[in-house]
Coordinates of C-alpha atoms in Angstrom, one line a residue:
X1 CA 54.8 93.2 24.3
X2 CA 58.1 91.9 26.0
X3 CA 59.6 94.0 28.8
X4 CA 62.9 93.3 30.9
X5 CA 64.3 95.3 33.3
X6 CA 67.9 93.8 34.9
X7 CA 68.8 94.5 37.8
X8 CA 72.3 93.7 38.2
X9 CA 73.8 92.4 41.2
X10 CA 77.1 94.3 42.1
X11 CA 80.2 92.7 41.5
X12 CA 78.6 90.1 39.7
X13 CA 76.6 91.2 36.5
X14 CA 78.7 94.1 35.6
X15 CA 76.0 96.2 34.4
X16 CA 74.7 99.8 34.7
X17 CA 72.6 99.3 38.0
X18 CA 69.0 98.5 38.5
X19 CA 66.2 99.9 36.2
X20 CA 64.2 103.2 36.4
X21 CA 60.8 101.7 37.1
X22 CA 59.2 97.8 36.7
X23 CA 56.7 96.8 33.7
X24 CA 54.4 94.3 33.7
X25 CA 55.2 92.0 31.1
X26 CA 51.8 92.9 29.0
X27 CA 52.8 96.2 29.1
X28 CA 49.9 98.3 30.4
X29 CA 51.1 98.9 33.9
X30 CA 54.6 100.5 35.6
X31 CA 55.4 100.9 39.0
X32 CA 58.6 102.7 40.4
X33 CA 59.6 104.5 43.7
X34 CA 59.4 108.4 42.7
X35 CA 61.3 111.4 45.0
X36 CA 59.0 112.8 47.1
X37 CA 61.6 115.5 49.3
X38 CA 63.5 113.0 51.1
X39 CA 62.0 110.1 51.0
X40 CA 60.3 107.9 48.1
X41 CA 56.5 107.2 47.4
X42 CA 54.9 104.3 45.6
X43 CA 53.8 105.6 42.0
X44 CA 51.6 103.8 39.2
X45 CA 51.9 104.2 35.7
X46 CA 48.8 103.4 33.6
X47 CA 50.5 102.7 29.8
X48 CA 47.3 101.5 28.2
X49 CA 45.3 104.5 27.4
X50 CA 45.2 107.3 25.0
X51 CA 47.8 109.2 27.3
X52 CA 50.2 107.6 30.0
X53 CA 49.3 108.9 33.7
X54 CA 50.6 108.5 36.9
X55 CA 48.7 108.0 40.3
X56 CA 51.1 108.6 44.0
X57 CA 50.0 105.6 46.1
X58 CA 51.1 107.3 49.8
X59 CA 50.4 106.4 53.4
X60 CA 52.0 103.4 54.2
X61 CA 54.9 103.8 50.8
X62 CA 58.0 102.0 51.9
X63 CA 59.8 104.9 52.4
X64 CA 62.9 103.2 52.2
X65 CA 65.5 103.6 49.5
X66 CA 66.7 100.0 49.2
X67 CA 62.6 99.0 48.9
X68 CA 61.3 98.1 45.9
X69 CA 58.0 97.8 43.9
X70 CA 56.3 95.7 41.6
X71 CA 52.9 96.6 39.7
X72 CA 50.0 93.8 38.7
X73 CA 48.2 93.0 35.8
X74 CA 45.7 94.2 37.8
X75 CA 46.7 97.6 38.5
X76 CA 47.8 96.9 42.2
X77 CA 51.3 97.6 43.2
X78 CA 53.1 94.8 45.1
X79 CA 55.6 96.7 47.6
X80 CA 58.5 95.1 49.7
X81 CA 59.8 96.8 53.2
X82 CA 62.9 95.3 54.8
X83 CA 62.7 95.6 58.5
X84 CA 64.6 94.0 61.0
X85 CA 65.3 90.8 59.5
X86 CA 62.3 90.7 58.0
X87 CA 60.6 91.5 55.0
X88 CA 57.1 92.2 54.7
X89 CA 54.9 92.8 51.7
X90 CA 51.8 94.2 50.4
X91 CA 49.4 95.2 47.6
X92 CA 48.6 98.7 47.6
X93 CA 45.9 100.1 45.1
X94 CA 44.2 103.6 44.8
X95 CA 40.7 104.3 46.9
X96 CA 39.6 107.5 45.6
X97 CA 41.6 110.0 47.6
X98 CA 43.4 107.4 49.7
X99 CA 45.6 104.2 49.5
X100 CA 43.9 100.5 50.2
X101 CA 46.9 98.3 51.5
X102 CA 46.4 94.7 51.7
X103 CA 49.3 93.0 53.6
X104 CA 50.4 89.6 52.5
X105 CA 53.5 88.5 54.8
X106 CA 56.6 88.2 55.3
X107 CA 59.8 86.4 54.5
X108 CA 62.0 85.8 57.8
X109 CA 65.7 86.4 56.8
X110 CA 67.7 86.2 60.3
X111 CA 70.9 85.7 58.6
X112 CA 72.5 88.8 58.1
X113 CA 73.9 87.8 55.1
X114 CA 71.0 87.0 53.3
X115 CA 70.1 89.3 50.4
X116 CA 66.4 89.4 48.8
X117 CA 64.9 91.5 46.2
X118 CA 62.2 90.7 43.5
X119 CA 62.7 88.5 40.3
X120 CA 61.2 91.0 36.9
X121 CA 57.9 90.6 36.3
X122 CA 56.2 87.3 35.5
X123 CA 54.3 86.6 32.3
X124 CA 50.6 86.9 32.9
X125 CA 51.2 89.9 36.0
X126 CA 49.1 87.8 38.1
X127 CA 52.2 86.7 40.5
X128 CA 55.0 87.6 42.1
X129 CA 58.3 86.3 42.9
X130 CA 61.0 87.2 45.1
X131 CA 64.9 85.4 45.6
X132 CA 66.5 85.2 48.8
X133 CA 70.1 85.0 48.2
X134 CA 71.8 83.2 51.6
X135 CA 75.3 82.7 51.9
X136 CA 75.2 78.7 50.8
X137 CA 71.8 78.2 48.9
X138 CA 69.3 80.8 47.2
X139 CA 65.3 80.3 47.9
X140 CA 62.3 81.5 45.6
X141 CA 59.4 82.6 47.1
X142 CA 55.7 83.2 45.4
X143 CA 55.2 86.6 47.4
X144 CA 52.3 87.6 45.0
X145 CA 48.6 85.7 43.4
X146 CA 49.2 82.3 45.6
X147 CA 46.7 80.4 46.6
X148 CA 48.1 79.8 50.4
X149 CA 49.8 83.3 50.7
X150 CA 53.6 83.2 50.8
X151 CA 55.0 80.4 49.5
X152 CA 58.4 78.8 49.2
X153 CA 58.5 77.3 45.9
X154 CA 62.7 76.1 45.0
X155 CA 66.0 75.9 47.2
X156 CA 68.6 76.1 44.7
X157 CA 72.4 75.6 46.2
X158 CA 74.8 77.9 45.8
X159 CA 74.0 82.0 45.2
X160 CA 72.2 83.1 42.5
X161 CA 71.4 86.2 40.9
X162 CA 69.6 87.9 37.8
X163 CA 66.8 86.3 36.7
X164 CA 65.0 86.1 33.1
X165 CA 61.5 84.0 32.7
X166 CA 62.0 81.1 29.7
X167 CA 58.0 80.6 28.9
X168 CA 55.0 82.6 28.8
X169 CA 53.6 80.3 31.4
X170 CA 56.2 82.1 34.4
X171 CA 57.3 78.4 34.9
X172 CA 60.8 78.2 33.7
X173 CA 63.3 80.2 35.3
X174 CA 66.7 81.2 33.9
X175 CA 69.2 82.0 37.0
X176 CA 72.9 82.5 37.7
X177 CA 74.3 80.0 40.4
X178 CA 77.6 80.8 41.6
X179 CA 79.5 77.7 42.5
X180 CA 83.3 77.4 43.2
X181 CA 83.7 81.0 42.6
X182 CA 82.4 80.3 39.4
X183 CA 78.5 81.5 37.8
X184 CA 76.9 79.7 35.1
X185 CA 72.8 79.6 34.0
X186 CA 70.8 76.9 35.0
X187 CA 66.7 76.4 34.4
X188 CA 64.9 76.0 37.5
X189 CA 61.1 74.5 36.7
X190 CA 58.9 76.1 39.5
X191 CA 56.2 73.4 38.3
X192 CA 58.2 70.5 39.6
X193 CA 59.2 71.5 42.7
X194 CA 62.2 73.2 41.9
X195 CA 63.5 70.8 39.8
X196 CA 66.9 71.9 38.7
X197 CA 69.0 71.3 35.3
X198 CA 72.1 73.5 33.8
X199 CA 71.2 75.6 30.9
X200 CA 74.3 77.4 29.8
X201 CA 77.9 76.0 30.5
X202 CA 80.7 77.0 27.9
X203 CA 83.7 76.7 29.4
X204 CA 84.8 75.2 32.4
X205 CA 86.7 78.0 33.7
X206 CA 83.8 80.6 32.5
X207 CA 81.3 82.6 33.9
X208 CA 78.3 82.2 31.7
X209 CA 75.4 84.4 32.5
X210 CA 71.7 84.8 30.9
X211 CA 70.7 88.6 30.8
X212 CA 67.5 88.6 28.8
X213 CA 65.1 85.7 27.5
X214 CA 62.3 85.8 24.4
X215 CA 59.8 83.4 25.3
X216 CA 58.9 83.7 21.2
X217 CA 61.3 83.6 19.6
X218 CA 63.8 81.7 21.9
X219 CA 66.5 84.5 22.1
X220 CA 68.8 84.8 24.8
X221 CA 71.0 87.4 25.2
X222 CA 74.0 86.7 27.5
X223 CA 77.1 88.0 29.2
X224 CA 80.1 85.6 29.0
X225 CA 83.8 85.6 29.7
X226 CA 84.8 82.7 27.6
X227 CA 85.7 84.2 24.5
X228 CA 88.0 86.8 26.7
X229 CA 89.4 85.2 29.7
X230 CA 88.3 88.1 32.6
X231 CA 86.6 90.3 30.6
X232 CA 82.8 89.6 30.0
X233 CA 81.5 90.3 26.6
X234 CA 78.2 90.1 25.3
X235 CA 76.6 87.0 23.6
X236 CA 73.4 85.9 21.8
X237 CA 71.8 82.7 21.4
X238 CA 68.4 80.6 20.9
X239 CA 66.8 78.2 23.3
X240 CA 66.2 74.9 21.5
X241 CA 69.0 75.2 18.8
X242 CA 72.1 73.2 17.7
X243 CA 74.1 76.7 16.8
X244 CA 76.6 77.6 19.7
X245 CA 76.4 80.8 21.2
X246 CA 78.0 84.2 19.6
X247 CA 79.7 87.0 20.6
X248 CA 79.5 90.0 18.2
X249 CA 82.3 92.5 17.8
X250 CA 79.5 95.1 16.9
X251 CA 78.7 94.9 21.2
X252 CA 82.0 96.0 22.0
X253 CA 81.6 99.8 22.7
X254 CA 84.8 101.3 23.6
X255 CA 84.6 102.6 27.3
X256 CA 80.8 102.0 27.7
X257 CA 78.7 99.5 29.9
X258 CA 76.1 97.9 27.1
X259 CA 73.4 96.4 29.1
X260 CA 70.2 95.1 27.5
X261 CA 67.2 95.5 28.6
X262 CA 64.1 94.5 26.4
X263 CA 63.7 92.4 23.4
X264 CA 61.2 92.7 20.7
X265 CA 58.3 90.0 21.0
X266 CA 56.2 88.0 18.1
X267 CA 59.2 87.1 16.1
X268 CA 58.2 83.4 15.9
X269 CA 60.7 81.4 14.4
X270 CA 62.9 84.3 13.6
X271 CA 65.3 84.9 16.3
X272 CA 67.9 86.6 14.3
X273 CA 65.4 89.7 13.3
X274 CA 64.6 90.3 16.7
X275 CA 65.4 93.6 18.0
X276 CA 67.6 94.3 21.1
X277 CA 67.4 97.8 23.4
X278 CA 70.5 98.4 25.0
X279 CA 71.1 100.7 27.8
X280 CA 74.7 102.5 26.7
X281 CA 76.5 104.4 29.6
X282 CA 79.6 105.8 28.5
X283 CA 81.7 109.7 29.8
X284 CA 79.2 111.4 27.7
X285 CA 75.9 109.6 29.9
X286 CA 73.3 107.4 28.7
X287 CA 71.4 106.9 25.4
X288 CA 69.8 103.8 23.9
X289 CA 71.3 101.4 21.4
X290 CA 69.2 99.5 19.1
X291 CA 70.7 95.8 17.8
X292 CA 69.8 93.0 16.0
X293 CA 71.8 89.6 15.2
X294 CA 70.8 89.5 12.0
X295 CA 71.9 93.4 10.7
X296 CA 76.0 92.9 13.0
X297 CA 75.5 96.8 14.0
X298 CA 74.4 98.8 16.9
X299 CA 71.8 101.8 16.0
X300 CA 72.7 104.9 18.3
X301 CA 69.5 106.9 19.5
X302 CA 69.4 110.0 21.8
X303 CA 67.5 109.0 25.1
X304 CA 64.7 111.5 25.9
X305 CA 64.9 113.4 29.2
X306 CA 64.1 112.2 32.3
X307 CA 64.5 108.5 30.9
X308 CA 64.0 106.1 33.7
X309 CA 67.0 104.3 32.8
X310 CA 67.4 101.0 31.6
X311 CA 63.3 100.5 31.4
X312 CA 61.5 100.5 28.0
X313 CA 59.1 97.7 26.1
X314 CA 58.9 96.3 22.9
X315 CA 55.8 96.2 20.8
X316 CA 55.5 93.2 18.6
X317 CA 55.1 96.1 15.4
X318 CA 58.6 97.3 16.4
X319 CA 58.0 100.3 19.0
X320 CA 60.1 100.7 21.6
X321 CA 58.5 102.8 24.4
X322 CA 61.0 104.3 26.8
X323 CA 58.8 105.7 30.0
X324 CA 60.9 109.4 31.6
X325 CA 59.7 111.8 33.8
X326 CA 60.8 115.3 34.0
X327 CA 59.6 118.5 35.5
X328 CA 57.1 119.8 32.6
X329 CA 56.0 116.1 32.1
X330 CA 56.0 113.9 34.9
X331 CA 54.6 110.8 33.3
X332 CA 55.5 110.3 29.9
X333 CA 56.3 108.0 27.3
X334 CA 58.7 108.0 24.0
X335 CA 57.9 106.3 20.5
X336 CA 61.3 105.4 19.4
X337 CA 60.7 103.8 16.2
X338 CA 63.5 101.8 14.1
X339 CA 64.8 102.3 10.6
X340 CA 63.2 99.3 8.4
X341 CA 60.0 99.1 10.8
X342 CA 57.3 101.0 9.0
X343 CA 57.1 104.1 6.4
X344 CA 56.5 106.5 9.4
X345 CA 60.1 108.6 10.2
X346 CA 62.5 107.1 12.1
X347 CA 63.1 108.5 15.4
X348 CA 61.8 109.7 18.9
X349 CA 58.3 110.5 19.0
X350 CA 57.6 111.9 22.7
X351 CA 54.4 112.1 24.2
X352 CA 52.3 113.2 25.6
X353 CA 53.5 116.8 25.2
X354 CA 51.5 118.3 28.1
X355 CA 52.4 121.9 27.4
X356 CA 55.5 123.3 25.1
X357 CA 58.9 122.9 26.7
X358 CA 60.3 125.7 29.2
X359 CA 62.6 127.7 28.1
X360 CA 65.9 126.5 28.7
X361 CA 64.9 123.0 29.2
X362 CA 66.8 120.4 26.8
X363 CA 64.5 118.1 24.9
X364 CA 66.9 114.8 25.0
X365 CA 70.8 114.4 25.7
X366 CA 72.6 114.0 22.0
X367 CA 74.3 110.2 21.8
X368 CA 77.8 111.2 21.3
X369 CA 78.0 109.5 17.8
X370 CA 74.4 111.1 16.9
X371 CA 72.0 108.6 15.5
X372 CA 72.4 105.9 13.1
X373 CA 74.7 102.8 12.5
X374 CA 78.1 102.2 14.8
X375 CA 80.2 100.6 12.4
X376 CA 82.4 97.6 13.7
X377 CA 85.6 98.9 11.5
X378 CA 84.4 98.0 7.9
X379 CA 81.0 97.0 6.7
X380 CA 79.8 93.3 8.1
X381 CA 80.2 90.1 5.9
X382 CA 77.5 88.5 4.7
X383 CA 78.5 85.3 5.8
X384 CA 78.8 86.5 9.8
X385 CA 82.3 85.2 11.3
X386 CA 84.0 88.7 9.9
X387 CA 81.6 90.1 13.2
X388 CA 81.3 87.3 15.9
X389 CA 84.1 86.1 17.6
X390 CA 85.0 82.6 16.5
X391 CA 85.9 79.9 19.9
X392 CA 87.7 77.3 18.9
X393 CA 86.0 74.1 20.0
X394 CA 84.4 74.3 23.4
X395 CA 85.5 71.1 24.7
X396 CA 82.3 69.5 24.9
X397 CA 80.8 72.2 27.9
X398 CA 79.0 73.8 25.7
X399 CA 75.2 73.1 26.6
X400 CA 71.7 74.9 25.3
X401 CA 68.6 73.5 25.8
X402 CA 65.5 72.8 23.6
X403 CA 62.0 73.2 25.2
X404 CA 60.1 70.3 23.9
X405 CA 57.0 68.5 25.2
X406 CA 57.9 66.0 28.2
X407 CA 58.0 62.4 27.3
X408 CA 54.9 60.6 29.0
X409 CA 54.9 60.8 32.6
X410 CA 57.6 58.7 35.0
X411 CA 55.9 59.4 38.0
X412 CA 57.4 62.3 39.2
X413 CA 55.3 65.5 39.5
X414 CA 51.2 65.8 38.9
X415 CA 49.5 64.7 35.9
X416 CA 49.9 68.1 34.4
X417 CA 53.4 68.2 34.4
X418 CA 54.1 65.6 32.7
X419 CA 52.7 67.6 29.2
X420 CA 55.1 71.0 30.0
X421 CA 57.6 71.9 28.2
X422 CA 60.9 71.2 30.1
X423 CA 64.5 71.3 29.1
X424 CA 66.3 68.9 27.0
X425 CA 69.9 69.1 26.9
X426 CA 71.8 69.4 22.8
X427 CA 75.4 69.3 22.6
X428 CA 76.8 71.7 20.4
X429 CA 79.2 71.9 17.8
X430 CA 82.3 73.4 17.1
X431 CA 81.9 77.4 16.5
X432 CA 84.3 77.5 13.8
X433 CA 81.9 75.2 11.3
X434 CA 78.8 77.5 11.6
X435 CA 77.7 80.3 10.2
X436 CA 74.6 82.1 11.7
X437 CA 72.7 84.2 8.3

C-alpha cells in the first residue's frame, strides 16, 4: 500500500491544510489527535483486521493543538510536545487499562523562529523523522528507531518545507528549499550524510515543488508556477525519465484547492496508469477526486462522513481507503473502489456499519457534480497535448533525475553506499516534441 498525507506549509504550499490523521506507509496502523472536550488525546487506529478499531492512548497525550503524532510499524505512537523552546518526544503504547510512555528526547530550538514538525511516514514504519525549519538553514532529525537516540542526520541551507520519501529504503528525500525568495525540489540522501543535489528546477524564475512521490512506479506529482507565472498549477512526472514534466488542464478545477494525497502502489513500469486521490475543497466542501495521467480526467466521488480529510491509502488492487469518524461510528473505514478496477460496483463501500444510521444523520456529503468524469471542455485527444499545457522550451533548467546504481565507490561514504541508488541528473527536452500516451 502507498499512503501520503501533506501537510502544507502556509503561505508556501497552497494547499487545503494538514491531514486528518498519519498512516504508516504499510498501511496497518493510523495515529491522529481525536477531541476529547477541550483538549486532544492520542488515538490508534488498527487498519489490519477484519474490522478497523481505535484504542485512546491518555495520560501523558500532548494535549496541545499544534502537537502532532506519528504511529509505528509496530503499533506504538511516536508523539511530539513543544514546550518552551523545546521539543520533546515519546512512544506511547497501550498497557491494558493504562498508557506505557517511553521518552526519547528532545530537540533544542532556542530560536524563536525555528519551526519543526514531522516529515510523513517513512517506508518500513520503523523510524521517524522530524525537520526543523530555522530562519537560514533547515535540519533533519531521526527522532524515532535510532540506534544512539536523537540524531541529527542533514543541514540543508535555506528553508525547506513538504516532504515526500523517493525509495522504499526511507533514504532519499524529496524537499522544497526556499532560496532567494524562490522554492525548487532538491534530493537530500540521508545515507551520505546529507548529501545534497537539485531534483526539480524548470524555470529560473519558478517555484517548483514535489507534493507526492511513488517509490514504484517513479511518479511524482508536483505543484509548479512555470507554466502560469504566479499561479501554481498541478504537474506530473516520473523519476528517472527523459519526458519533461506536464501540467494537465483536467487539474484545473474552477474555484477549488486540488491537493493530492495518495498514489496507487505496484504499478511497476507503468506510471501513467497509476491512480491519484485528490483532496477537492471547493464553496460546496470537500469530496475526493480520483485521476490518472493516462485517462486526462478527474473522477468526482462523494466523501463519506466524518472523513479525516486529506488521509486515505492506496491498495496495490486499486482500493482507496478513506479512514472518518463520526458519532455512530467512531472508527471507520471506506472502500472507494474505481471504475475499470474490478467487476465489483463502483463506488463507496463503508464499513464497518456498527449499527444502522440515526435518523437524521446524512450518510456522505453529495460532490457538487455527483460522481463520474469532469470533463476538460470536449473529450481528451488521444495523442495528449489537447490536455497538458505545452511550455515552450525550458531553457535548459529543466532537471529530473534517474535513480540508478552508484558507479563503484570514490571514497566518499561506507562501503555500502557506494551500491545505493542515488540521483543522476538527465536534461530534458523541449515539451513541445513529446507526447506522453
Amino acid at each position: 500500500m502507498t499512503v501520503c498525507a501533506i501537510e502544507p506549509e502556509a503561505g508556501h504550499e497552497g494547499g487545503a491544510g494538514r491531514a486528518g490523521c498519519a498512516i504508516t506507509a504499510d498501511g496497518c496502523y493510523a495515529a491522529r489527535l481525536a477531541p476529547a472536550g477541550d483538549s486532544f488525546v492520542p488515538e490508534r487506529w488498527t487498519l489490519d483486521g477484519p474490522e478497523p478499531y481505535a484504542v485512546r492512548l491518555p495520560g501523558g497525550g500532548p494535549g496541545e493543538p499544534c502537537a502532532e503524532v506519528q504511529p509505528l510499524s509496530d503499533g506504538r505512537v511516536l508523539v511530539r510536545r513543544p514546550a518552551g523552546g523545546r521539543h520533546t518526544f515519546s512512544l506511547l503504547y497501550p498497557t491494558g487499562p493504562g498508557t506505557g510512555e517511553l521518552p526519547l528526547g528532545a530537540v533544542a530550538c532556542p530560536d524563536e523562529d525555528t519551526r519543526l514538525r514531522l516529515l510523513p511516514p517513512a517506508p518500513g514504519g520503523e523510524r521517524a523523522y522530524a525537520l526543523a525549519v530555522g530562519p537560514r538553514s533547515t535540519t533533519v532529525w531521526l527522532v524515532a528507531g535510532g540506534a544512539f537516540g536523537l540524531q541529527q542526520l542533514a543541514e540543508v541551507p535555506g528553508r525547506c518545507s513538504g516532504g515526500a520519501w523517493l525509495d522504499r529504503e526511507g533514504r532519499m528525500l524529496a524537499l522544497d528549499r526556499e532560496m532567494g525568495g524562490r522554492s525548487k525540489a532538491v534530493v537530500v540522501d540521508l545515507g551520505r550524510g546529507g548529501e545534497m543535489s537539485p531534483l526539480l528546477q524548470i524555470a529560473e524564475g519558478s517555484d517548483d515543488r514535489v507534493l507526492l512521490a511513488d517509490p514504484d512506479s517513479g511518479l511524482l506529482l508536483i505543484r509548479s508556477d512555470a507554466p502560469s507565472p504566479g499561479q501554481d498549477r498541478l504537474g506530473w512526472g516520473v523519476l528517472g525519465s527523459t519526458l519533461p514534466v506536464r501540467f494537465p488542464r483536467s487539474l484545473r478545477l474552477a474555484d477549488c484547492t486540488v491537493t493530492p494525497f495518495a498514489v496507487q502502489p505496484g504499478q511497476l513500469l507503468t506510471p501513467e496508469r497509476c491512480a491519484v486521490a485528490l483532496r477537492v475543497d471547493g464553496a460546496l466542501g470537500s469530496w475526493i477526486g480520483v485521476w490518472r495521467p493516462a485517462e486526462r480526467r478527474v473522477d468526482h466521488f462523494p466523501a463519506p462522513a466524518g472523513w479525516l480529510a486529506g488521509s486515505g491509502l492506496w491498495t496495490a488492487e486499486g482500493e482507496l481507503r478513506l479512514p472518518y469518524s463520526t458519532g455512530a461510528v467512531p472508527c471507520g473505514v471506506a472502500v472507494l473502489r474505481v471504475p475499470g478496477q474490478d467487476r465489483r460496483r463502483a463506488g463507496l463501500d463503508v464499513r464497518p456499519p456498527a449499527r444502522p444510521a440515526r435518523s437524521g444523520e446524512r450518510a456522505a456529503p453529495a460532490a457538487p457534480s455527483g460522481s463520474g468524469p469532469a470533463a476538460d471542455g470536449g473529450a481528451p485527444s488521444p495523442n495528449g497535448p489537447a490536455d497538458e499545457e505545452q511550455l515552450p522550451y525550458c531553457s535548459g533548467d529543466m532537471t529530473d533525475f534517474l535513480l540508478t546504481p552508484h558507479a563503484a565507490s570514490t571514497g566518499q561514504g561506507g562501503s555500502g553506499a557506494s551500491s545505493a541508488p542515488r540521483p543522476v541528473p538527465l536534461q530534458q527536452a523541449p515539451l513541445a516534441r513529446l507526447v506522453t500516451k
